[in-house]
């Protein structure tokens, strides 16, 4: 069997904002670049150990991460466990980094972690030269109608950058994963929501003998967690 594309999508571990929503059902008090909770760190560590032990059907060759703090914190133990460099990619959460006015709902861009802060999260990060000490996010807040195009661009980039037999892992976010899955599977519109728990794994592939039949092998898979340890 000859593989054309094999993708491993990993959502970050439980974050402070996830916990806030779980307790209050509200985003009031959210942090624009929320870190992982203690449980989130444990979830990420458990997944890294499970992947190193061979829980996946494939061996990861290339590891990418969003530069949002919670994603880098999730990716860091995987880079160590797999002894891989940690590449960056535009797989940040939908909207990007922003602060939100609780009264008006107006969103304004937030700079995020700076170079030294990011490297403190993982020295394996390979950062672009233009990421300095003023934060990595230098864009406007991403509009809702831009998410799908970014997912298309990301998947086109990673699937043309690496050999056909490479297994590519992306540490990303719950909402943006919706768009990555849609693009990969060719779903033009969707009314519902795909459940993606914290540190859940989604596996997708295409084969050279069936290039027009992409396959979701696993969605929202958490073999490293018990039911009680899963969070959303």
XYZ file of N, CA and C in Angstrom:
696
model
N 0.846 -1.185 0.000
C 0.000 0.000 0.000
C 0.890 1.247 0.000
N 0.627 2.182 -0.887
C 1.434 3.395 -0.999
C 0.595 4.582 -0.532
N 1.137 5.329 0.435
C 0.409 6.456 0.994
C 0.738 7.732 0.239
N -0.251 8.565 0.063
C -0.041 9.864 -0.555
C 0.068 10.952 0.516
N -0.881 10.971 1.444
C -0.883 11.949 2.530
C -1.347 11.251 3.803
N -0.647 11.478 4.908
C -1.104 11.004 6.212
C -0.953 12.157 7.203
N -2.064 12.550 7.799
C -2.084 13.680 8.719
C -2.536 13.237 10.099
N -1.872 13.783 11.123
C -2.254 13.578 12.517
C -2.579 14.956 13.089
N -3.851 15.202 13.376
C -4.269 16.472 13.974
C -4.423 16.264 15.476
N -3.765 17.109 16.257
C -3.809 17.020 17.717
C -4.336 18.336 18.268
N -5.423 18.278 19.025
C -5.888 19.495 19.683
C -5.084 19.700 20.970
N -4.910 20.949 21.350
C -4.186 21.268 22.586
C -4.906 20.713 23.812
N -4.197 20.646 24.928
C -4.781 20.200 26.182
C -5.721 21.238 26.768
N -6.354 20.865 27.867
C -7.292 21.795 28.499
C -6.605 23.119 28.837
N -7.231 24.209 28.452
C -6.674 25.537 28.702
C -7.475 26.248 29.782
N -6.944 27.370 30.235
C -7.664 28.174 31.212
C -9.012 28.631 30.695
N -9.083 28.985 29.417
C -10.358 29.413 28.844
C -11.343 28.252 28.734
N -10.851 27.049 28.430
C -11.724 25.876 28.415
C -12.345 25.664 29.792
N -11.525 25.793 30.818
C -11.999 25.590 32.188
C -12.996 26.675 32.582
N -12.713 27.906 32.162
C -13.627 29.017 32.416
C -15.001 28.724 31.818
N -15.021 28.266 30.565
C -16.281 27.965 29.904
C -16.999 26.801 30.595
N -16.233 25.795 30.995
C -16.822 24.636 31.666
C -17.536 25.041 32.949
N -16.944 25.993 33.686
C -17.499 26.389 34.970
C -18.595 27.444 34.855
N -18.480 28.316 33.853
C -19.392 29.462 33.801
C -20.265 29.515 32.548
N -19.873 28.773 31.495
C -20.603 28.875 30.238
C -20.453 30.233 29.595
N -19.405 30.953 29.955
C -19.201 32.321 29.483
C -17.731 32.530 29.127
N -17.488 33.497 28.243
C -16.118 33.867 27.907
C -15.679 35.132 28.636
N -16.531 35.638 29.503
C -16.158 36.812 30.284
C -14.992 36.447 31.191
N -13.892 37.186 31.063
C -12.689 36.888 31.828
C -11.689 36.033 31.078
N -11.972 35.725 29.793
C -11.056 34.901 29.004
C -9.707 35.597 28.846
N -8.656 34.799 28.705
C -7.312 35.323 28.441
C -7.066 35.234 26.938
N -6.495 36.279 26.327
C -6.299 36.246 24.878
C -5.299 35.199 24.400
N -4.416 34.752 25.281
C -3.460 33.705 24.915
C -3.330 32.749 26.090
N -4.428 32.112 26.416
C -4.530 31.301 27.624
C -3.546 30.132 27.638
N -2.915 29.871 28.765
C -2.035 28.694 28.884
C -2.841 27.446 29.252
N -2.169 26.320 29.293
C -2.784 25.080 29.742
C -3.016 25.111 31.252
N -4.031 24.376 31.666
C -4.216 24.104 33.089
C -3.285 22.948 33.480
N -3.253 22.639 34.771
C -2.483 21.472 35.213
C -3.005 20.208 34.539
N -4.321 20.099 34.402
C -4.887 18.935 33.715
C -4.477 18.924 32.248
N -4.442 20.091 31.637
C -4.030 20.167 30.236
C -2.604 19.689 30.029
N -1.703 20.080 30.949
C -0.320 19.594 30.870
C -0.277 18.074 31.010
N -1.072 17.535 31.917
C -1.096 16.082 32.117
C -1.632 15.377 30.878
N -2.671 15.923 30.275
C -3.217 15.325 29.050
C -2.159 15.295 27.944
N -1.452 16.407 27.772
C -0.420 16.481 26.736
C 0.703 15.484 27.003
N 1.122 15.389 28.268
C 2.179 14.447 28.628
C 1.758 13.008 28.368
N 0.536 12.678 28.725
C 0.052 11.310 28.515
C -0.013 10.958 27.037
N -0.447 11.907 26.229
C -0.504 11.625 24.797
C 0.899 11.438 24.228
N 1.840 12.265 24.645
C 3.214 12.128 24.159
C 3.793 10.762 24.514
N 3.546 10.316 25.732
C 4.026 9.000 26.155
C 3.371 7.902 25.323
N 2.068 8.031 25.094
C 1.345 7.019 24.316
C 1.831 6.966 22.872
N 2.090 8.124 22.286
C 2.575 8.152 20.905
C 3.971 7.541 20.822
N 4.835 7.880 21.783
C 6.172 7.293 21.793
C 6.105 5.775 21.939
N 5.101 5.290 22.675
C 4.945 3.852 22.886
C 4.292 3.138 21.705
N 3.829 3.922 20.701
C 3.313 3.304 19.492
C 1.803 3.209 19.392
N 1.073 4.089 20.086
C -0.383 4.007 20.048
C -0.950 4.338 18.669
N -0.224 5.157 17.911
C -0.704 5.512 16.575
C -0.369 4.401 15.581
N -1.162 4.281 14.507
C -0.821 3.298 13.477
C 0.357 3.734 12.617
N 0.758 5.000 12.729
C 1.855 5.553 11.932
C 2.886 6.205 12.852
N 4.106 6.314 12.362
C 5.155 7.017 13.108
C 5.263 8.441 12.574
N 5.142 9.422 13.450
C 5.192 10.831 13.052
C 6.596 11.195 12.583
N 6.673 11.817 11.405
C 7.951 12.251 10.841
C 8.193 13.740 11.011
N 7.120 14.527 10.968
C 7.233 15.988 10.993
C 6.197 16.520 11.975
N 6.608 17.491 12.803
C 5.733 18.038 13.831
C 5.626 19.553 13.682
N 4.388 20.025 13.534
C 4.094 21.458 13.433
C 3.237 21.879 14.617
N 3.311 23.177 14.966
C 2.452 23.686 16.019
C 1.965 25.090 15.695
N 0.796 25.393 16.191
C 0.332 26.770 16.315
C 1.243 27.471 17.317
N 1.371 28.787 17.194
C 2.203 29.524 18.141
C 1.420 30.046 19.340
N 0.151 29.733 19.438
C -0.579 30.088 20.650
C -0.004 29.280 21.819
N 0.061 29.910 22.985
C 0.757 29.318 24.125
C 0.272 27.907 24.429
N -1.034 27.698 24.461
C -1.573 26.380 24.820
C -1.176 25.303 23.823
N -1.008 25.689 22.557
C -0.590 24.716 21.546
C 0.891 24.376 21.695
N 1.724 25.382 21.903
C 3.155 25.121 22.070
C 3.397 24.279 23.319
N 2.670 24.570 24.393
C 2.812 23.771 25.608
C 2.389 22.322 25.371
N 1.421 22.111 24.516
C 0.996 20.747 24.182
C 2.011 20.062 23.281
N 2.547 20.807 22.332
C 3.491 20.231 21.370
C 4.844 19.925 21.989
N 5.244 20.689 23.007
C 6.594 20.553 23.568
C 6.920 19.132 24.018
N 6.076 18.456 24.808
C 6.433 17.086 25.211
C 6.450 16.102 24.043
N 5.699 16.385 22.990
C 5.728 15.516 21.816
C 7.060 15.656 21.075
N 7.540 16.888 20.952
C 8.825 17.106 20.300
C 9.939 16.396 21.055
N 9.860 16.434 22.394
C 10.862 15.750 23.196
C 10.735 14.236 23.049
N 9.514 13.732 23.142
C 9.307 12.282 23.080
C 9.725 11.704 21.733
N 9.496 12.472 20.663
C 9.802 11.995 19.314
C 11.175 12.443 18.833
N 11.859 13.291 19.622
C 13.166 13.842 19.259
C 13.085 14.533 17.897
N 12.118 15.436 17.774
C 11.888 16.151 16.526
C 11.960 17.658 16.750
N 12.384 18.408 15.735
C 12.237 19.859 15.812
C 10.760 20.217 15.757
N 10.439 21.387 16.254
C 9.051 21.832 16.317
C 8.879 22.998 15.343
N 8.265 22.695 14.200
C 8.059 23.699 13.164
C 6.785 24.489 13.452
N 6.711 25.673 12.893
C 5.533 26.511 13.090
C 4.753 26.635 11.784
N 3.468 26.887 11.925
C 2.566 26.941 10.780
C 1.349 27.759 11.196
N 0.628 28.299 10.221
C -0.548 29.118 10.509
C -1.755 28.252 10.874
N -1.621 27.486 11.943
C -2.708 26.622 12.398
C -3.228 27.111 13.749
N -3.144 28.433 13.952
C -3.672 29.066 15.149
C -5.206 28.958 15.156
N -5.792 29.231 16.318
C -7.236 29.114 16.452
C -7.944 30.158 15.592
N -9.138 29.830 15.166
C -9.926 30.734 14.335
C -10.037 32.102 15.007
N -9.748 33.130 14.250
C -9.778 34.490 14.783
C -8.412 35.030 15.120
N -7.493 34.132 15.474
C -6.173 34.578 15.882
C -6.171 35.033 17.331
N -5.198 35.852 17.673
C -5.063 36.358 19.035
C -5.800 37.687 19.164
N -6.700 37.764 20.139
C -7.450 39.007 20.309
C -7.926 39.161 21.750
N -8.107 40.414 22.115
C -8.809 40.771 23.340
C -10.218 41.183 22.956
N -11.182 40.890 23.841
C -12.580 41.175 23.523
C -13.207 42.035 24.613
N -13.809 43.136 24.189
C -14.499 44.020 25.118
C -15.762 43.315 25.617
N -15.889 43.085 26.938
C -17.045 42.329 27.442
C -18.373 43.048 27.253
N -18.333 44.356 27.071
C -19.572 45.124 26.911
C -20.011 45.219 25.454
N -19.050 45.465 24.564
C -19.399 45.676 23.165
C -19.141 44.459 22.289
N -18.298 43.523 22.776
C -17.913 42.383 21.955
C -16.866 42.721 20.916
N -16.383 43.943 20.902
C -15.368 44.348 19.918
C -14.051 43.633 20.197
N -13.438 43.150 19.144
C -12.189 42.427 19.270
C -11.016 43.256 18.747
N -9.932 43.259 19.487
C -8.717 43.946 19.062
C -7.552 42.968 19.140
N -6.629 43.081 18.204
C -5.516 42.144 18.105
C -4.632 42.207 19.346
N -4.087 41.039 19.694
C -3.214 40.887 20.863
C -1.893 40.295 20.375
N -0.735 40.811 20.836
C 0.546 40.392 20.240
C 0.985 38.975 20.555
N 0.570 38.406 21.675
C 0.982 37.048 22.019
C 2.385 36.980 22.585
N 2.871 35.760 22.750
C 4.189 35.537 23.351
C 5.294 36.051 22.437
N 6.368 36.543 23.042
C 7.512 37.005 22.252
C 8.495 35.853 22.033
N 9.561 36.155 21.330
C 10.524 35.112 20.947
C 11.090 34.371 22.148
N 11.564 35.113 23.142
C 12.164 34.458 24.301
C 11.118 33.667 25.078
N 9.889 34.179 25.139
C 8.831 33.454 25.827
C 8.477 32.161 25.126
N 8.434 32.197 23.801
C 8.122 30.983 23.039
C 9.215 29.935 23.195
N 10.466 30.366 23.118
C 11.572 29.417 23.245
C 11.676 28.857 24.657
N 11.181 29.611 25.643
C 11.140 29.078 27.002
C 10.117 27.940 27.104
N 9.077 27.992 26.276
C 8.080 26.912 26.249
C 8.639 25.665 25.595
N 9.449 25.866 24.546
C 10.107 24.733 23.893
C 11.328 25.214 23.126
N 12.506 24.812 23.558
C 13.724 25.190 22.814
C 13.813 24.498 21.459
N 12.943 23.548 21.192
C 12.937 22.865 19.895
C 12.197 23.661 18.816
N 11.553 24.762 19.212
C 10.844 25.581 18.240
C 11.802 26.166 17.209
N 11.425 26.093 15.957
C 12.171 26.737 14.881
C 11.364 27.953 14.433
N 11.788 29.123 14.901
C 11.035 30.347 14.693
C 11.590 31.149 13.526
N 10.701 31.815 12.832
C 11.119 32.713 11.752
C 11.923 33.866 12.335
N 12.830 34.408 11.537
C 13.714 35.482 11.998
C 12.946 36.741 12.397
N 11.757 36.945 11.829
C 11.029 38.175 12.110
C 10.182 38.104 13.379
N 10.231 36.984 14.089
C 9.535 36.897 15.378
C 10.499 37.390 16.449
N 10.176 38.563 17.009
C 11.074 39.193 17.972
C 10.473 39.287 19.356
N 10.816 40.364 20.045
C 10.418 40.511 21.441
C 9.122 41.306 21.621
N 8.415 41.568 20.531
C 7.155 42.308 20.622
C 5.952 41.421 20.335
N 6.154 40.116 20.379
C 5.041 39.206 20.125
C 5.024 38.746 18.681
N 4.403 37.607 18.441
C 4.420 37.012 17.097
C 3.203 37.379 16.270
N 2.115 37.822 16.905
C 0.893 38.128 16.151
C 0.906 39.602 15.743
N 1.020 39.852 14.450
C 1.073 41.223 13.945
C 0.029 41.413 12.848
N -1.111 40.787 13.020
C -2.180 40.870 12.038
C -3.437 41.428 12.697
N -4.426 41.717 11.840
C -5.738 42.058 12.358
C -6.427 40.782 12.841
N -7.514 40.947 13.564
C -8.310 39.792 13.966
C -8.840 39.105 12.708
N -8.678 37.803 12.633
C -9.113 37.057 11.452
C -10.635 37.030 11.372
N -11.170 37.325 10.194
C -12.617 37.308 9.987
C -13.128 35.878 9.824
N -14.418 35.676 10.093
C -15.018 34.351 9.977
C -14.897 33.789 8.566
N -14.956 34.671 7.571
C -14.912 34.190 6.187
C -13.503 33.891 5.699
N -12.513 34.012 6.589
C -11.124 33.721 6.215
C -10.645 32.355 6.699
N -11.400 31.698 7.589
C -10.932 30.447 8.193
C -10.745 29.341 7.152
N -11.719 29.189 6.288
C -11.680 28.091 5.317
C -10.510 28.248 4.349
N -10.289 29.460 3.877
C -9.182 29.705 2.940
C -7.841 29.420 3.603
N -7.721 29.737 4.889
C -6.459 29.447 5.586
C -6.257 27.943 5.711
N -7.318 27.213 6.023
C -7.202 25.756 6.102
C -6.789 25.173 4.755
N -7.338 25.684 3.676
C -6.952 25.217 2.338
C -5.476 25.496 2.081
N -5.025 26.678 2.465
C -3.630 27.062 2.244
C -2.685 26.198 3.077
N -3.049 25.952 4.331
C -2.213 25.139 5.220
C -2.053 23.729 4.680
N -3.149 23.096 4.297
C -3.075 21.712 3.824
C -2.333 21.623 2.495
N -2.519 22.601 1.657
C -1.770 22.614 0.394
C -0.275 22.748 0.664
N 0.067 23.587 1.627
C 1.480 23.817 1.950
C 2.140 22.567 2.520
N 1.517 21.942 3.525
C 2.179 20.805 4.169
C 2.210 19.572 3.278
N 1.221 19.412 2.406
C 1.195 18.214 1.571
C 2.093 18.342 0.341
N 2.518 19.549 0.019
C 3.469 19.717 -1.085
C 4.904 19.867 -0.586
N 5.064 20.193 0.695
C 6.401 20.435 1.250
C 7.137 19.142 1.570
N 6.396 18.054 1.844
C 7.004 16.823 2.333
C 6.756 15.662 1.375
N 7.590 14.619 1.439
C 7.401 13.451 0.575
C 6.048 12.787 0.828
N 5.579 12.053 -0.177
C 4.261 11.430 -0.085
C 4.118 10.489 1.105
N 5.202 9.844 1.516
C 5.094 8.858 2.590
C 5.308 9.461 3.979
N 5.464 10.788 4.075
C 5.687 11.418 5.380
C 4.396 11.448 6.190
N 4.523 11.268 7.497
C 3.406 11.415 8.420
C 3.571 12.774 9.103
N 2.589 13.642 8.904
C 2.686 15.035 9.330
C 1.714 15.287 10.468
N 2.224 15.755 11.598
C 1.382 16.044 12.762
C 1.240 17.553 12.935
N 0.023 17.992 13.200
C -0.276 19.402 13.424
C -0.912 19.551 14.803
N -0.281 20.309 15.692
C -0.871 20.601 16.995
C -1.644 21.907 16.854
N -2.957 21.816 16.921
C -3.807 22.941 16.565
C -4.946 23.090 17.560
N -6.111 23.545 17.093
C -7.184 23.979 17.979
C -8.525 23.392 17.546
N -9.467 23.366 18.482
C -10.740 22.703 18.240
C -11.554 23.295 17.118
N -11.676 24.621 17.079
C -12.497 25.238 16.042
C -11.816 25.151 14.687
N -10.514 25.410 14.636
C -9.829 25.372 13.342
C -9.748 23.954 12.792
N -9.740 22.956 13.678
C -9.756 21.568 13.205
C -10.987 21.292 12.353
N -12.112 21.944 12.668
C -13.320 21.765 11.859
C -13.033 22.063 10.391
N -12.288 23.133 10.156
C -11.991 23.556 8.786
C -10.963 22.645 8.131
N -9.971 22.194 8.889
C -8.987 21.272 8.328
C -9.648 19.964 7.891
N -10.549 19.448 8.715
C -11.254 18.206 8.363
C -12.134 18.430 7.145
N -12.848 19.529 7.116
C -13.719 19.826 5.977
C -12.937 19.908 4.673
N -11.819 20.622 4.697
C -11.024 20.775 3.475
C -10.475 19.432 3.030
N -9.929 18.663 3.965
C -9.314 17.387 3.602
C -10.333 16.436 3.006
N -11.532 16.402 3.590
C -12.561 15.463 3.137
C -13.431 16.028 2.020
N -13.221 17.290 1.649
C -13.999 17.878 0.566
C -15.422 18.216 0.950
N -15.640 18.582 2.215
C -16.977 18.959 2.679
C -17.133 20.465 2.490
N -17.964 20.857 1.540
C -18.086 22.278 1.209
C -18.849 23.063 2.271
N -19.871 22.466 2.850
C -20.658 23.150 3.881
C -21.084 22.138 4.929
N -21.196 22.598 6.160
C -21.591 21.715 7.249
C -22.430 22.517 8.234
N -23.534 21.946 8.680
C -24.421 22.647 9.609
C -24.065 22.347 11.055
N -23.466 21.208 11.291
C -23.182 20.776 12.650
C -21.763 21.068 13.090
N -21.366 20.396 14.134
C -20.068 20.606 14.783
C -19.427 19.255 15.039
N -18.147 19.134 14.752
C -17.396 17.913 15.021
C -16.781 18.025 16.412
N -17.153 17.123 17.299
C -16.602 17.160 18.658
C -15.118 16.836 18.620
N -14.304 17.716 19.188
C -12.860 17.513 19.288
C -12.456 17.830 20.718
N -12.180 16.813 21.509
C -11.824 17.015 22.912
C -10.367 17.459 23.050
N -10.017 17.911 24.244
C -8.636 18.321 24.505
C -7.680 17.148 24.320
N -6.642 17.357 23.565
C -5.607 16.391 23.155
C -6.162 15.221 22.351
N -7.376 15.369 21.806
C -7.894 14.327 20.925
C -7.079 14.287 19.633
N -6.984 13.101 19.071
C -6.238 12.862 17.830
C -7.224 12.582 16.704
N -6.986 13.222 15.573
C -7.750 12.948 14.358
C -6.764 12.501 13.284
N -6.984 11.330 12.716
C -6.102 10.768 11.695
C -6.813 10.795 10.352
N -6.133 11.314 9.334
C -6.702 11.378 7.989
C -5.651 10.968 6.974
N -6.088 10.339 5.889
C -5.141 9.849 4.892
C -5.764 9.821 3.505
N -4.900 9.874 2.506
C -5.271 9.493 1.145
C -4.206 8.532 0.644
N -4.569 7.707 -0.347
C -3.652 6.743 -0.923
C -3.504 7.018 -2.412
N -2.353 6.676 -2.954
C -2.119 6.924 -4.372
C -3.055 6.117 -5.257
N -3.516 4.952 -4.762
C -4.429 4.154 -5.583
C -5.873 4.640 -5.486
N -6.160 5.505 -4.479
C -7.491 6.121 -4.360
C -7.326 7.613 -4.046
N -6.703 8.380 -4.937
C -6.363 9.771 -4.615
C -7.577 10.670 -4.410
N -8.719 10.280 -4.960
C -9.916 11.119 -4.828
C -10.848 10.643 -3.721
N -10.349 9.764 -2.863
C -11.174 9.228 -1.774
C -10.463 9.406 -0.434
N -10.355 10.658 0.049
C -9.723 10.881 1.357
C -10.521 10.199 2.459
N -9.809 9.787 3.493
C -10.416 8.974 4.538
C -10.102 9.548 5.913
N -11.127 9.687 6.744
C -10.926 9.997 8.162
C -10.821 8.668 8.906
N -9.610 8.318 9.312
C -9.368 7.039 9.979
C -9.859 7.076 11.428
N -9.605 8.169 12.114
C -10.067 8.393 13.481
C -10.440 9.866 13.614
N -11.495 10.161 14.346
C -11.852 11.536 14.688
C -12.137 11.581 16.185
N -11.548 12.570 16.854
C -11.760 12.763 18.296
C -11.392 11.502 19.084
N -10.216 10.978 18.806
C -9.731 9.736 19.409
C -8.833 10.065 20.593
N -9.134 9.496 21.754
C -8.345 9.774 22.961
C -7.951 8.474 23.656
N -7.099 7.667 23.044
C -6.724 6.390 23.658
C -5.889 6.543 24.913
N -5.350 7.738 25.143
C -4.480 7.981 26.287
C -5.243 8.445 27.528
N -6.567 8.660 27.392
C -7.359 9.197 28.488
C -8.530 8.278 28.817
N -8.869 8.212 30.102
C -10.104 7.545 30.490
C -11.263 8.505 30.234
N -12.478 8.003 30.336
C -13.640 8.845 30.113
C -13.666 10.014 31.093
N -13.281 9.772 32.325
C -13.287 10.835 33.335
C -12.206 11.876 33.107
N -11.165 11.516 32.374
C -10.045 12.447 32.134
C -10.259 13.308 30.899
N -11.301 13.029 30.124
C -11.553 13.790 28.906
C -12.198 15.128 29.253
N -11.774 16.174 28.552
C -12.368 17.501 28.699
C -12.600 18.091 27.320
N -13.480 19.084 27.258
C -13.861 19.637 25.951
C -13.381 21.071 25.790
